[in-house]
């Protein structure tokens, strides 16, 4: 967890991401946001060095798996059941409140679908720290790129903020 | 800190406490946790003491929150020694100070090996019964349970009794189990003890998460905390998605002037980026107000751009983050550079909360 807050890690990640970016620029003409997102996630997972479950899950997932999301089979509540015994069912459904939230959390963190509560919380904390670092790095990159772009056609853009 | 007890099955090694380190040791133990070790000399006759020199200590470093006990090896031999055994047995020493700390827990050690004369005194004790039951369970359950037992099982000490018992407990053999009395008013059932240990682990991790997630200091309880955590993770993921869209846009629009942007510059951006400081909620309001004023400017900008992926949300978010000083008149897409970059993930998270919830 602490490793995600160090500057060193930040630099490592940003530089790797930037390199991946340049590579993708060269190879394909257009970088879709989705590809970029995936690349960023994979670089993040690589930076994690495979110690956490979510990182391994990200790396193990095939490349274009984003669209293959299976929709969860939610319990369909038809009108009949609702009319029959509203109170009892609601109560029963809402009893394991914490469980439902844990389920939601499991869906969010990659690769943690069948994890126990204990390990899930651990993975979540590491995942949160990693995501924060990812956001920081990506904002730095956007700033970097936008500055670079601003510098080039400076005459057209006029004076742009205080960069 | 974790002792794999099975590894140390055979090895008992002495940790020697010097007299001066006992208070140190106790200070490590603090108020909450469990063990209080005292010099056995207080209630041992001196001559027999050296026989009792080695007796097992269990889970020493586990006391408190994973604090490592730096037990200084003593210079004096006749100090008392505490040695570790595979099964993490503890010997609690009792001394007068215990009276002050009635609430403090001590771990008692009992021996499993029969044969010593003093064993008979043990059999009469209640704890023995409990202990034997536990020993059967715990042996099977493994060392982790044992360690958690060390942490969680404490006995409210009965001062004088335990002193005598401890003196007899000091016989050194290779004890196998931790025999502990449960806390006052709590079940001694092995199941409930294990559950308690599990619950404590979970609460510890929730506290860690509480530090990570901003703005959840007000919330108590698992459900609220989990809500906050879920929201935060979702917002972070959204931010990443949004940023990736942005970068993709920048990528496609920017000319391939990679050489103009030396990668050496990148570290400077990276370095300037502030560490994750948690912004207070107040700035959100100002940003939000600015947002409404700037919506016009944003719309102008959006209309002029030719780039489809700039959605309204993206525009709003970017506007709220940056303060554009003038609407761009260029026809190519330019995302506003961040003039003031003091936002960080948590700040953006708060913003998102305003914007999307």
PDB file of C-alpha atoms in Angstrom, chain A:
ATOM      1  CA  UNK A   1       0.000   0.000   0.000  1.00  0.00           C
ATOM      2  CA  UNK A   2       2.748   2.358   0.834  1.00  0.00           C
ATOM      3  CA  UNK A   3       4.504   1.644  -2.380  1.00  0.00           C
ATOM      4  CA  UNK A   4       1.847   3.454  -4.344  1.00  0.00           C
ATOM      5  CA  UNK A   5       2.567   6.719  -2.675  1.00  0.00           C
ATOM      6  CA  UNK A   6       6.239   6.952  -3.372  1.00  0.00           C
ATOM      7  CA  UNK A   7       7.443   9.295  -6.033  1.00  0.00           C
ATOM      8  CA  UNK A   8       9.608   6.630  -7.486  1.00  0.00           C
ATOM      9  CA  UNK A   9       6.674   4.407  -8.253  1.00  0.00           C
ATOM     10  CA  UNK A  10       4.879   7.350  -9.677  1.00  0.00           C
ATOM     11  CA  UNK A  11       7.723   8.079 -12.016  1.00  0.00           C
ATOM     12  CA  UNK A  12       8.047   4.506 -13.022  1.00  0.00           C
ATOM     13  CA  UNK A  13       4.415   4.264 -13.859  1.00  0.00           C
ATOM     14  CA  UNK A  14       4.208   7.520 -15.720  1.00  0.00           C
ATOM     15  CA  UNK A  15       7.219   6.814 -17.821  1.00  0.00           C
ATOM     16  CA  UNK A  16       6.016   3.345 -18.673  1.00  0.00           C
ATOM     17  CA  UNK A  17       2.633   4.631 -19.591  1.00  0.00           C
ATOM     18  CA  UNK A  18       4.095   7.332 -21.708  1.00  0.00           C
ATOM     19  CA  UNK A  19       6.250   4.865 -23.540  1.00  0.00           C
ATOM     20  CA  UNK A  20       3.270   2.650 -24.151  1.00  0.00           C
ATOM     21  CA  UNK A  21       1.485   5.668 -25.446  1.00  0.00           C
ATOM     22  CA  UNK A  22       4.208   6.534 -27.889  1.00  0.00           C
ATOM     23  CA  UNK A  23       4.338   2.985 -29.075  1.00  0.00           C
ATOM     24  CA  UNK A  24       0.651   2.871 -29.678  1.00  0.00           C
ATOM     25  CA  UNK A  25       0.887   6.141 -31.500  1.00  0.00           C
ATOM     26  CA  UNK A  26       3.381   4.716 -33.867  1.00  0.00           C
ATOM     27  CA  UNK A  27       1.632   1.449 -34.459  1.00  0.00           C
ATOM     28  CA  UNK A  28      -1.955   2.466 -34.880  1.00  0.00           C
ATOM     29  CA  UNK A  29      -3.191   5.722 -36.188  1.00  0.00           C
ATOM     30  CA  UNK A  30      -5.987   6.175 -33.743  1.00  0.00           C
ATOM     31  CA  UNK A  31      -5.942   5.355 -30.096  1.00  0.00           C
ATOM     32  CA  UNK A  32      -9.357   4.762 -28.761  1.00  0.00           C
ATOM     33  CA  UNK A  33     -10.092   5.651 -25.231  1.00  0.00           C
ATOM     34  CA  UNK A  34     -10.890   2.085 -24.412  1.00  0.00           C
ATOM     35  CA  UNK A  35      -7.567   0.777 -25.624  1.00  0.00           C
ATOM     36  CA  UNK A  36      -5.838   3.451 -23.733  1.00  0.00           C
ATOM     37  CA  UNK A  37      -7.738   2.619 -20.615  1.00  0.00           C
ATOM     38  CA  UNK A  38      -6.797  -0.985 -20.953  1.00  0.00           C
ATOM     39  CA  UNK A  39      -3.188  -0.141 -21.562  1.00  0.00           C
ATOM     40  CA  UNK A  40      -3.104   2.077 -18.555  1.00  0.00           C
ATOM     41  CA  UNK A  41      -4.603  -0.631 -16.409  1.00  0.00           C
ATOM     42  CA  UNK A  42      -2.168  -3.180 -17.640  1.00  0.00           C
ATOM     43  CA  UNK A  43       0.782  -0.944 -16.990  1.00  0.00           C
ATOM     44  CA  UNK A  44      -0.567  -0.379 -13.529  1.00  0.00           C
ATOM     45  CA  UNK A  45      -0.869  -4.074 -12.972  1.00  0.00           C
ATOM     46  CA  UNK A  46       2.669  -4.578 -14.161  1.00  0.00           C
ATOM     47  CA  UNK A  47       3.890  -1.969 -11.764  1.00  0.00           C
ATOM     48  CA  UNK A  48       2.236  -3.952  -9.021  1.00  0.00           C
ATOM     49  CA  UNK A  49       4.646  -6.751  -9.774  1.00  0.00           C
ATOM     50  CA  UNK A  50       2.050  -9.397  -9.453  1.00  0.00           C
ATOM     51  CA  UNK A  51       1.750  -9.338  -5.727  1.00  0.00           C
ATOM     52  CA  UNK A  52      -1.913  -8.592  -5.636  1.00  0.00           C
ATOM     53  CA  UNK A  53      -4.834 -10.481  -6.958  1.00  0.00           C
ATOM     54  CA  UNK A  54      -6.361  -7.659  -8.908  1.00  0.00           C
ATOM     55  CA  UNK A  55      -3.139  -7.010 -10.763  1.00  0.00           C
ATOM     56  CA  UNK A  56      -2.858 -10.615 -11.760  1.00  0.00           C
ATOM     57  CA  UNK A  57      -6.460 -10.616 -12.866  1.00  0.00           C
ATOM     58  CA  UNK A  58      -5.927  -7.571 -15.049  1.00  0.00           C
ATOM     59  CA  UNK A  59      -2.922  -9.090 -16.706  1.00  0.00           C
ATOM     60  CA  UNK A  60      -4.539 -12.451 -17.135  1.00  0.00           C
ATOM     61  CA  UNK A  61      -7.648 -11.111 -18.768  1.00  0.00           C
ATOM     62  CA  UNK A  62      -7.544 -11.236 -22.531  1.00  0.00           C
ATOM     63  CA  UNK A  63      -7.079  -8.039 -24.372  1.00  0.00           C
ATOM     64  CA  UNK A  64     -10.510  -7.217 -25.673  1.00  0.00           C
ATOM     65  CA  UNK A  65     -12.538  -8.607 -22.866  1.00  0.00           C
ATOM     66  CA  UNK A  66     -14.226  -5.373 -22.090  1.00  0.00           C
ATOM     67  CA  UNK A  67     -17.298  -6.070 -24.133  1.00  0.00           C
ATOM     68  CA  UNK A  68     -17.747  -9.594 -22.958  1.00  0.00           C
ATOM     69  CA  UNK A  69     -19.150  -8.688 -19.626  1.00  0.00           C
ATOM     70  CA  UNK A  70     -21.656 -11.144 -18.488  1.00  0.00           C
ATOM     71  CA  UNK A  71     -24.611  -9.497 -17.060  1.00  0.00           C
ATOM     72  CA  UNK A  72     -25.318 -10.601 -13.590  1.00  0.00           C
ATOM     73  CA  UNK A  73     -28.370 -12.632 -13.147  1.00  0.00           C
ATOM     74  CA  UNK A  74     -30.374 -10.442 -10.946  1.00  0.00           C
ATOM     75  CA  UNK A  75     -33.423 -11.749  -9.302  1.00  0.00           C
ATOM     76  CA  UNK A  76     -36.253 -10.504 -11.354  1.00  0.00           C
ATOM     77  CA  UNK A  77     -38.980  -9.132  -9.238  1.00  0.00           C
ATOM     78  CA  UNK A  78     -42.232  -9.525 -10.998  1.00  0.00           C
ATOM     79  CA  UNK A  79     -45.420  -7.947  -9.895  1.00  0.00           C
ATOM     80  CA  UNK A  80     -46.836 -11.183  -8.596  1.00  0.00           C
ATOM     81  CA  UNK A  81     -44.299 -11.753  -5.940  1.00  0.00           C
ATOM     82  CA  UNK A  82     -44.477  -8.223  -4.850  1.00  0.00           C
ATOM     83  CA  UNK A  83     -48.186  -8.389  -4.366  1.00  0.00           C
ATOM     84  CA  UNK A  84     -48.072 -11.587  -2.473  1.00  0.00           C
ATOM     85  CA  UNK A  85     -45.818 -10.950   0.441  1.00  0.00           C
ATOM     86  CA  UNK A  86     -44.189  -7.613   0.202  1.00  0.00           C
ATOM     87  CA  UNK A  87     -42.975  -7.202   3.673  1.00  0.00           C
ATOM     88  CA  UNK A  88     -41.477 -10.548   4.280  1.00  0.00           C
ATOM     89  CA  UNK A  89     -39.593 -10.665   1.059  1.00  0.00           C
ATOM     90  CA  UNK A  90     -38.184  -7.245   1.494  1.00  0.00           C
ATOM     91  CA  UNK A  91     -37.035  -8.049   4.913  1.00  0.00           C
ATOM     92  CA  UNK A  92     -35.421 -11.214   3.836  1.00  0.00           C
ATOM     93  CA  UNK A  93     -33.703  -9.582   0.969  1.00  0.00           C
ATOM     94  CA  UNK A  94     -32.367  -6.716   2.984  1.00  0.00           C
ATOM     95  CA  UNK A  95     -31.078  -8.645   5.903  1.00  0.00           C
ATOM     96  CA  UNK A  96     -27.491  -9.197   4.840  1.00  0.00           C
ATOM     97  CA  UNK A  97     -26.847  -5.566   4.164  1.00  0.00           C
ATOM     98  CA  UNK A  98     -23.139  -5.828   4.517  1.00  0.00           C
ATOM     99  CA  UNK A  99     -23.102  -8.845   2.296  1.00  0.00           C
ATOM    100  CA  UNK A 100     -24.725  -7.003  -0.542  1.00  0.00           C
ATOM    101  CA  UNK A 101     -22.235  -4.225  -0.306  1.00  0.00           C
ATOM    102  CA  UNK A 102     -19.429  -6.687  -0.263  1.00  0.00           C
ATOM    103  CA  UNK A 103     -20.881  -8.181  -3.383  1.00  0.00           C
ATOM    104  CA  UNK A 104     -20.900  -4.799  -5.037  1.00  0.00           C
ATOM    105  CA  UNK A 105     -17.331  -4.263  -4.010  1.00  0.00           C
ATOM    106  CA  UNK A 106     -16.379  -7.616  -5.405  1.00  0.00           C
ATOM    107  CA  UNK A 107     -17.742  -6.552  -8.722  1.00  0.00           C
ATOM    108  CA  UNK A 108     -15.680  -3.417  -8.712  1.00  0.00           C
ATOM    109  CA  UNK A 109     -12.315  -4.802  -7.883  1.00  0.00           C
ATOM    110  CA  UNK A 110     -11.027  -6.980 -10.660  1.00  0.00           C
ATOM    111  CA  UNK A 111     -10.342 -10.572  -9.910  1.00  0.00           C
ATOM    112  CA  UNK A 112     -11.913 -10.630  -6.510  1.00  0.00           C
ATOM    113  CA  UNK A 113     -15.212 -12.225  -7.224  1.00  0.00           C
ATOM    114  CA  UNK A 114     -14.905 -15.069  -4.832  1.00  0.00           C
ATOM    115  CA  UNK A 115     -12.737 -13.562  -2.206  1.00  0.00           C
ATOM    116  CA  UNK A 116     -13.494 -13.602   1.426  1.00  0.00           C
ATOM    117  CA  UNK A 117     -14.363 -10.410   3.201  1.00  0.00           C
ATOM    118  CA  UNK A 118     -11.016 -10.247   4.872  1.00  0.00           C
ATOM    119  CA  UNK A 119      -8.919 -10.604   1.748  1.00  0.00           C
ATOM    120  CA  UNK A 120     -11.304  -8.467  -0.198  1.00  0.00           C
ATOM    121  CA  UNK A 121     -10.718  -5.529   2.080  1.00  0.00           C
ATOM    122  CA  UNK A 122      -7.013  -5.984   1.741  1.00  0.00           C
ATOM    123  CA  UNK A 123      -7.187  -6.082  -2.018  1.00  0.00           C
ATOM    124  CA  UNK A 124      -9.451  -3.074  -2.024  1.00  0.00           C
ATOM    125  CA  UNK A 125      -7.052  -0.949  -0.052  1.00  0.00           C
ATOM    126  CA  UNK A 126      -4.227  -1.797  -2.386  1.00  0.00           C
ATOM    127  CA  UNK A 127      -6.444  -1.242  -5.385  1.00  0.00           C
ATOM    128  CA  UNK A 128      -7.538   2.153  -4.145  1.00  0.00           C
ATOM    129  CA  UNK A 129      -3.976   3.241  -3.581  1.00  0.00           C
ATOM    130  CA  UNK A 130      -3.017   2.041  -7.050  1.00  0.00           C
ATOM    131  CA  UNK A 131      -5.950   3.804  -8.664  1.00  0.00           C
ATOM    132  CA  UNK A 132      -5.050   7.033  -6.952  1.00  0.00           C
ATOM    133  CA  UNK A 133      -1.574   6.802  -8.317  1.00  0.00           C
ATOM    134  CA  UNK A 134      -2.944   6.025 -11.726  1.00  0.00           C
ATOM    135  CA  UNK A 135      -5.121   9.099 -11.665  1.00  0.00           C
ATOM    136  CA  UNK A 136      -2.255  11.262 -10.578  1.00  0.00           C
ATOM    137  CA  UNK A 137       0.009   9.941 -13.271  1.00  0.00           C
ATOM    138  CA  UNK A 138      -2.557  10.249 -16.000  1.00  0.00           C
ATOM    139  CA  UNK A 139      -3.406  13.791 -15.099  1.00  0.00           C
ATOM    140  CA  UNK A 140       0.273  14.598 -15.203  1.00  0.00           C
ATOM    141  CA  UNK A 141       0.456  13.078 -18.648  1.00  0.00           C
ATOM    142  CA  UNK A 142      -2.525  15.004 -19.898  1.00  0.00           C
ATOM    143  CA  UNK A 143      -1.025  18.168 -18.632  1.00  0.00           C
ATOM    144  CA  UNK A 144       2.220  17.278 -20.230  1.00  0.00           C
ATOM    145  CA  UNK A 145       0.638  16.538 -23.551  1.00  0.00           C
ATOM    146  CA  UNK A 146      -1.606  19.514 -23.545  1.00  0.00           C
ATOM    147  CA  UNK A 147       1.274  21.714 -22.747  1.00  0.00           C
ATOM    148  CA  UNK A 148       3.237  20.218 -25.546  1.00  0.00           C
ATOM    149  CA  UNK A 149       0.391  20.840 -27.867  1.00  0.00           C
ATOM    150  CA  UNK A 150      -0.084  24.311 -26.609  1.00  0.00           C
ATOM    151  CA  UNK A 151       3.509  25.093 -27.221  1.00  0.00           C
ATOM    152  CA  UNK A 152       3.465  24.020 -30.808  1.00  0.00           C
ATOM    153  CA  UNK A 153       0.659  26.081 -32.247  1.00  0.00           C
ATOM    154  CA  UNK A 154       1.066  28.970 -29.899  1.00  0.00           C
ATOM    155  CA  UNK A 155       0.144  31.570 -32.415  1.00  0.00           C
ATOM    156  CA  UNK A 156      -3.243  30.073 -33.011  1.00  0.00           C
ATOM    157  CA  UNK A 157      -4.168  29.633 -29.461  1.00  0.00           C
ATOM    158  CA  UNK A 158      -3.029  32.940 -28.276  1.00  0.00           C
ATOM    159  CA  UNK A 159      -2.195  33.207 -24.700  1.00  0.00           C
ATOM    160  CA  UNK A 160      -3.202  30.129 -22.954  1.00  0.00           C
ATOM    161  CA  UNK A 161      -3.523  30.290 -19.228  1.00  0.00           C
ATOM    162  CA  UNK A 162      -0.471  30.391 -17.240  1.00  0.00           C
ATOM    163  CA  UNK A 163       1.399  27.344 -18.188  1.00  0.00           C
TER     164      UNK A 163
END
